[in-house]
Structure formats: structure tokens, C-alpha cells
Coordinates of C-alpha atoms and ligand atoms in Angstrom, one line a residue:
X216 CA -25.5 68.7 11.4
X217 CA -24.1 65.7 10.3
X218 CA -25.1 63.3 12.9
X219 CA -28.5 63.0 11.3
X220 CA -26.5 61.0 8.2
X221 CA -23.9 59.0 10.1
X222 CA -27.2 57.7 12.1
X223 CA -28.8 57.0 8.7
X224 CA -25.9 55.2 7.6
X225 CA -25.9 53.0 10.3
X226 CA -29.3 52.1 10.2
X227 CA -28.7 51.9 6.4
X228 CA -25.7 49.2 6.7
X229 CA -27.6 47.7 9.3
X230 CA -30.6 47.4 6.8
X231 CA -28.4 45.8 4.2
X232 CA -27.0 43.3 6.8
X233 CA -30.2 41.8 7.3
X234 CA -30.8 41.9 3.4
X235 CA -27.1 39.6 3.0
X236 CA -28.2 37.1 5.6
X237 CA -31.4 37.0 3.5
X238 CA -29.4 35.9 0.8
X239 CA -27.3 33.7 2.7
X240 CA -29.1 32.0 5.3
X241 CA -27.3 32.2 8.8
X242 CA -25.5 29.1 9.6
X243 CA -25.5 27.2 12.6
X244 CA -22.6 24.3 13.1
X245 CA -23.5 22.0 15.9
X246 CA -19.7 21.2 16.8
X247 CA -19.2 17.4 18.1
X248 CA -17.8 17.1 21.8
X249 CA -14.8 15.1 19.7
X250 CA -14.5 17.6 17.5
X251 CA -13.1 19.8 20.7
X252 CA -11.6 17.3 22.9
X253 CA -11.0 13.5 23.4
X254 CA -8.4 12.4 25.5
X255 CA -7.1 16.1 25.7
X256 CA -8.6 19.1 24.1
X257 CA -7.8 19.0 20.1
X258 CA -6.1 22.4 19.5
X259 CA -4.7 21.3 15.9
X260 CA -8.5 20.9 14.2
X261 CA -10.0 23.2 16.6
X262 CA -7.8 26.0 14.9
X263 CA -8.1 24.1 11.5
X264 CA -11.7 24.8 12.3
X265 CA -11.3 28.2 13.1
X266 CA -9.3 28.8 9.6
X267 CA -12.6 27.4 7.6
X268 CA -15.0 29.5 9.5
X269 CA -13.2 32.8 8.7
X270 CA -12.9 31.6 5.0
X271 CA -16.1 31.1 4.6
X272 CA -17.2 34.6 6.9
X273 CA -14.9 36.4 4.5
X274 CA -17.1 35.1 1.8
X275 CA -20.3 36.5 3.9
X276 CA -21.5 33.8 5.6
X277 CA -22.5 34.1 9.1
X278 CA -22.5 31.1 11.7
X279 CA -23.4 30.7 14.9
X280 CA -22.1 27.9 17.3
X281 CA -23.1 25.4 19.5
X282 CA -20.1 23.2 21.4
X283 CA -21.0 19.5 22.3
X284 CA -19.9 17.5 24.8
X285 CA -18.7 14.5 23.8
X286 CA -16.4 11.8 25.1
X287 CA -15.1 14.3 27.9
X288 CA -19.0 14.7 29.4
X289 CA -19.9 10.7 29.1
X290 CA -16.8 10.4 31.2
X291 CA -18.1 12.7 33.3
X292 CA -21.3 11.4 33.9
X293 CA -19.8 7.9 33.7
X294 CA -18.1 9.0 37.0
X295 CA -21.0 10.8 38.7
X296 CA -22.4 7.8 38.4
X297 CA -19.9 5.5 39.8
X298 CA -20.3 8.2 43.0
X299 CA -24.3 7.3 43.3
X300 CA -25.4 9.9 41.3
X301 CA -28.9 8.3 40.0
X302 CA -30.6 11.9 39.0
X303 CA -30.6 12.4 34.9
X304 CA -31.5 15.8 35.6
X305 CA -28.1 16.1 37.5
X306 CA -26.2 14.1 35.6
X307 CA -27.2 16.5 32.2
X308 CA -26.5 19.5 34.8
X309 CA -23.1 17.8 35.0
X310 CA -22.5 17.5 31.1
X311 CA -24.2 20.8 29.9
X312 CA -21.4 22.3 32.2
X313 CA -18.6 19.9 29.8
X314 CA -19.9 21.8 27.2
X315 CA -20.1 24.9 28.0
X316 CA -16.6 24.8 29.0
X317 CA -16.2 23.3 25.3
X318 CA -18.2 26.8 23.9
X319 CA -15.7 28.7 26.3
X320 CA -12.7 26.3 24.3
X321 CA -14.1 27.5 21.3
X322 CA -14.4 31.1 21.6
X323 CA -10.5 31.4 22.4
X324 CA -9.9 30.1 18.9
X325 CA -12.0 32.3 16.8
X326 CA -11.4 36.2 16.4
X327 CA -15.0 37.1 15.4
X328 CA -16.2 35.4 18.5
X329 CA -18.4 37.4 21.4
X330 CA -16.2 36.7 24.5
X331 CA -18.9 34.7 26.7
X332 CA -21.0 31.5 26.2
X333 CA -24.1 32.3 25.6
X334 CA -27.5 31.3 27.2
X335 CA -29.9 33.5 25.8
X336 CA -30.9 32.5 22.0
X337 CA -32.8 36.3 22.0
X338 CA -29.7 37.8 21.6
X339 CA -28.1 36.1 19.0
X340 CA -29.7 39.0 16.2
X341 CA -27.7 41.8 18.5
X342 CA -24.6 40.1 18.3
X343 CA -24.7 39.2 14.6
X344 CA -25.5 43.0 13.5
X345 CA -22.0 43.4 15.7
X346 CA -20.4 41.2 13.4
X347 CA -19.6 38.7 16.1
X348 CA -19.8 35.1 16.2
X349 CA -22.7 34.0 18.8
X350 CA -21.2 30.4 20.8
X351 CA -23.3 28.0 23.2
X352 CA -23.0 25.2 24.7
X353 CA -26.3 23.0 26.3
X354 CA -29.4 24.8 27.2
X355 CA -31.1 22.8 29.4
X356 CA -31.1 19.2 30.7
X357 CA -33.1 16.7 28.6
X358 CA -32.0 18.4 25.4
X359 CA -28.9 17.6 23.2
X360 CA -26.7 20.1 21.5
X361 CA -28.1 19.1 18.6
X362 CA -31.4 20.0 19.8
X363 CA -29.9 23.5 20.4
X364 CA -28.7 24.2 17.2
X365 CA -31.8 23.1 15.5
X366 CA -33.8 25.3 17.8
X367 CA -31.3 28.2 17.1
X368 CA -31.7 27.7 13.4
X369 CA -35.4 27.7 13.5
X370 CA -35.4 30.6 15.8
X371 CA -33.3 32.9 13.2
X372 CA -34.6 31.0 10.2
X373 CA -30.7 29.3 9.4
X374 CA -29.7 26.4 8.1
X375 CA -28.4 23.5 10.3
X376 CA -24.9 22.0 10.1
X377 CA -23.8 18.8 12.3
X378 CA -20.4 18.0 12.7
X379 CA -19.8 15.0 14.0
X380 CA -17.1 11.6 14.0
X381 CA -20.2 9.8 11.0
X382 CA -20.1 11.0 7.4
X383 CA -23.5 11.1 7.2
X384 CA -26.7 9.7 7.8
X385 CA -27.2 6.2 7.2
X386 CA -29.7 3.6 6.6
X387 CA -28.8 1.9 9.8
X388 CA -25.8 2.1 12.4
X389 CA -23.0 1.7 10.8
X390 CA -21.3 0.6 14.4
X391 CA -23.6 -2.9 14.1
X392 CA -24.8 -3.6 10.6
X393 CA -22.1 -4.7 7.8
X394 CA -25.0 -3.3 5.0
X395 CA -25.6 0.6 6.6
X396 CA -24.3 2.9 3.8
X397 CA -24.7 6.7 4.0
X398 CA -27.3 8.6 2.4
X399 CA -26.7 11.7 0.2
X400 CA -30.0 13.0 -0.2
X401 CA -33.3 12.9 1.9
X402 CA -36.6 15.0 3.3
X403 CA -37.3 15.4 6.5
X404 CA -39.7 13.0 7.0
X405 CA -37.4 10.0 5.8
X406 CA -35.0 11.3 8.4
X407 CA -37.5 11.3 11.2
X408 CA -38.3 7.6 10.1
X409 CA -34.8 6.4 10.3
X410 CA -33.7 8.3 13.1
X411 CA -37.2 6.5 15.4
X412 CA -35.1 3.6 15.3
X413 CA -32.2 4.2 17.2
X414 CA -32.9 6.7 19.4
X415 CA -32.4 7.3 23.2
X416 CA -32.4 10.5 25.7
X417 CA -30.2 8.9 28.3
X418 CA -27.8 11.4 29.9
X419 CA -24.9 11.1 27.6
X420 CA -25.8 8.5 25.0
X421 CA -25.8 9.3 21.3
X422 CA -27.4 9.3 18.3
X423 CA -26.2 11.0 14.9
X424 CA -29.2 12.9 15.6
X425 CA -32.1 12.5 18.5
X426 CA -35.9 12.8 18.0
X427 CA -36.3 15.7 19.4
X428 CA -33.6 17.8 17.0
X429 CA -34.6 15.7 14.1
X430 CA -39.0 16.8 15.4
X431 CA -37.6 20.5 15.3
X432 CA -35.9 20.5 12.1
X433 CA -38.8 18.7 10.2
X434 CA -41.9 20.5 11.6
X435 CA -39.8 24.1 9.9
X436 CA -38.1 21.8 7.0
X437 CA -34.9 23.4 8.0
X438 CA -32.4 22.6 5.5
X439 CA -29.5 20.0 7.2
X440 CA -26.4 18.7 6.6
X441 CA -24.7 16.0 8.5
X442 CA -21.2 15.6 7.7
X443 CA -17.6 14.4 9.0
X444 CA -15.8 17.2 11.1
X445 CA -12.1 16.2 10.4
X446 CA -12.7 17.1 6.7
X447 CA -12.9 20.6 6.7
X448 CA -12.4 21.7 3.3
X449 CA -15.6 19.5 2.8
X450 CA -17.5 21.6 5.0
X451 CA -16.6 24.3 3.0
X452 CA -17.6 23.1 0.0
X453 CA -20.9 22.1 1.3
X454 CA -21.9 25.6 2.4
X455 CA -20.8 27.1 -0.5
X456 CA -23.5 24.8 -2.5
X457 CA -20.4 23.1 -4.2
X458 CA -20.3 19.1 -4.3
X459 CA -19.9 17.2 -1.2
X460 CA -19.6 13.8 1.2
X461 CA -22.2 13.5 3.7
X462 CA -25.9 14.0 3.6
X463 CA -28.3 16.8 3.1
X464 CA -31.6 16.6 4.3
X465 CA -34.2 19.3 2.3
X466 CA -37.6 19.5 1.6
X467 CA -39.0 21.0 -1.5
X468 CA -41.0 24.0 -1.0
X469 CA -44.1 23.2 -3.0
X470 CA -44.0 19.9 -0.1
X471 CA -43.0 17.1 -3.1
X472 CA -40.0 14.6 -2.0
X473 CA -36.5 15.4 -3.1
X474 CA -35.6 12.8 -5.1
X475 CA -34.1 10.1 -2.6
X476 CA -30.9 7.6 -2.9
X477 CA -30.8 5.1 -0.6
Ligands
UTP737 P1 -24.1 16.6 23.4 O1 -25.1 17.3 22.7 O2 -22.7 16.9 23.2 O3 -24.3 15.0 23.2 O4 -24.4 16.6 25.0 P2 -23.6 14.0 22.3 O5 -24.7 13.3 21.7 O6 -22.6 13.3 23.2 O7 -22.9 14.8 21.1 P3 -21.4 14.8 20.7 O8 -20.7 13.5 20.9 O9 -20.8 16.0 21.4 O10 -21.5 15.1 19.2 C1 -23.8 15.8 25.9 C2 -24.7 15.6 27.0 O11 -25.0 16.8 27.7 C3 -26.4 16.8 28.1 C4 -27.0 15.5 27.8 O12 -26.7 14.6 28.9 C5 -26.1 15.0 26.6 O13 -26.1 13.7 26.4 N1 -27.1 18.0 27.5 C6 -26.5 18.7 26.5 C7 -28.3 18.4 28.1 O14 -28.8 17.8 29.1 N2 -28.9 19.6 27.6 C8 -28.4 20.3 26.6 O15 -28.9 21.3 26.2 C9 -27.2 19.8 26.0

């Protein structure tokens, strides 16, 4: 008699899950290869990592994760190369592999995590309404991780978070140019324009963010923030709307400019 109102308590809880991550857009962290591993794997921020994420889940936010590659899979491809390998389609093969091992890294460190690395972006709904964190590495050769996790984000309608070594975006590479300072605040189409000039889909080369991510992301104005992954607590702040370093990248709804600082 009763199983008619534990089912409709299920589907009722279920209900108000989607109605929370209405309120609070799903967020998904594209995690720098460095973040994970340089010259060895980087258990003391991965776990510092794993500490924010569960702060912030406790608070009801809900992430999904995408690993990157990194140093580990230019080294990697680096090699492959020194073997003869000449085919980019092999030599992403190679580093999508770095970082799904990277995903697998990742899902050891966090309790809410679904135990495998995932390849299917349909069932990243099913895993949520678990409660469970979804984790991926690369999808398919070509693409970035970056690429992923804006695709991800625009799939479940979420908000896009990279982690990375660079505070932010900047006006030009901060690597070669003595003037490049970071940006706080932009749209979309100011990031596409600064972004044209530096990028490259080589196996293994990087950008803060390539084209094709930055194409994604604009063309569904996903809201993005590109920040420094050693400074957690930052992180923290900056999903929880409070103030932070780095850059946001947001479009208004009505299609007007945020106002800009450069
Ligand atoms: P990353 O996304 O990690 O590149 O993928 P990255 O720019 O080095 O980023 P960080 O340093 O981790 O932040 C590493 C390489 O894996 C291949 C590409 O060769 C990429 O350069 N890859 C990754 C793919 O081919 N497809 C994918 O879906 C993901």
C-alpha cells in the first residue's frame, strides 16, 4: 500500500533536484593536466582539490569534471614522436589516453565520484540525480579538454570553469609580451577576438583556451571563468558569486556588452 508514496517521493525529491540545479547552474571544472601531475602525479592539491569540491557540494553545487593532460601527455607525444610517429590523429589517441588515466587519478580522490571515466556525455543527468560526481577525460582526437567541458556545459546548460597554471585571460601572452595584463571582465565575443590570435590545434600545444572551446562557449553565451588552479579558496569564492582573481567571461541577456576592463 505504501509503495505507491515512497515511488512518489522519489520522483518528488527527484523533481526538486532538477529545481536546485536550476537555481544553481551545474558546474563543470576543466582540471589542467598540471593541476594533476607534472613531474609525478600532485597528490597534495589534488586532495586540496578534492576538500574545495565537497565544500562547495555541501553548499549544493553540483560539478562535473573533465581531467587534462598536460605536461605528462606533451611528453608523451613528444616521445611518439621521436619514434616516427607523424599521425596527429595518433598522437591525440596517445594523449586522450594521458588523460583519461588523469580522470581515473581524479576519481580516487573524490568520495562523490562515479567509479569509471566517462565517455558518454548522455549520461551525465543519470549520474547527477545519483548524487555522484560525473569525471572525463578527452573525447575524441582534434579536440581539447577544454573543448569537452564547454561542450558538457552547453549540453546540460552549466557554467564553465577552467583551471589552469594562468590567472586569467589576458590581453596578450603573458609568456612573450612585458605589457599582457589579465582581464577581469569580458563577453564572449571579446574573448573569441583575443583568443584568434594565438591559437593552434597541434597535438599537444596550448592555449589558455582554443577556438573551438572559446566557438562553443560564445555561440550559447555560457558563463566562464578562467582562473589559477593552485588558489583554491579563490575558486571557491568565485562560484559562490563572492569577489575574485581571474576572469569571467558573461554576456548580458538582453545581448548588450558587460561593461569591459581592459
Ligand atoms: P588537454 O586538453 O589537456 O590540453 O589535452 P592542454 O592544452 O595541454 O591542457 P592542460 O595543459 O591539461 O591544461 C592534451 C592533448 O590531448 C589531446 C590533444 O592532443 C591535446 O593537446 N586531446 C585531448 C584530444 O585529442 N582530444 C580530446 O578530447 C582531449
Amino acid at each position: 500500500m505504501f509503495e505507491m508514496f515512497e515511488n512518489y517521493n522519489q520522483e518528488d525529491s527527484s523533481a526538486s533536484s532538477v529545481s536546485t540545479s536550476a537555481v544553481k547552474p551545474v558546474v563543470v571544472v576543466s582540471v589542467g593536466g598540471s593541476m594533476i601531475a607534472r613531474e609525478k602525479v600532485d597528490a597534495a592539491l589534488i586532495a586540496k582539490f578534492a576538500n574545495s569540491i565537497n565544500n562547495l557540494r555541501r553548499e549544493g553545487f553540483e560539478f562535473v569534471l573533465v581531467a587534462g593532460g598536460g605536461k605528462v601527455a606533451r611528453d608523451y607525444i613528444a616521445t611518439a614522436r621521436t619514434l616516427g610517429v607523424e599521425n596527429n590523429f595518433v598522437l591525440d589517441e596517445i594523449a586522450i589516453t594521458v588523460t583519461r588515466l588523469n580522470a581515473l587519478m581524479l576519481i580516487q580522490a573524490f568520495e562523490g565520484a562515479f567509479p569509471e571515466v566517462l565517455t558518454d556525455v548522455k549520461k551525465i543527468h543519470e549520474i547527477l540525480d545519483a548524487k555522484k560526481i560525473p569525471i572525463f577525460g578527452g573525447l575524441i582526437p582534434g579536440f581539447t579538454t577544454d573543448t569537452v567541458a564547454a561542450s558538457i556545459a552547453e549540453y546540460i546548460g552549466g557554467i564553465f570553469v577552467n583551471l589552469s597554471d594562468q590567472e586569467g585571460v589576458f590581453n596578450a601572452d603573458p609568456r612573450y609580451s612585458k605589457n599582457a595584463h589579465l582581464i577581469p571582465k569580458m563577453s564572449h565575443e571579446k574573448l573569441m577576438r583575443i583568443l584568434a590570435r594565438t591559437d593552434s590545434r597541434n597535438p599537444g600545444e596550448n592555449t589558455i583556451l582554443d577556438s573551438f572551446a572559446c566557438m562553443i562557449l560564445n555561440r550559447s553565451k555560457i558563463t566562464t571563468f578562467v582562473l589559477k588552479m593552485q588558489d583554491l579558496e579563490n575558486f571557491e569564492n568565485a562560484i559562490k558569486g563572492s569577489e575574485f582573481h581571474g576572469t569571467i567571461v558573461e554576456s548580458t541577456p538582453e545581448g548588450t556588452e558587460p561593461e569591459e576592463q581592459d
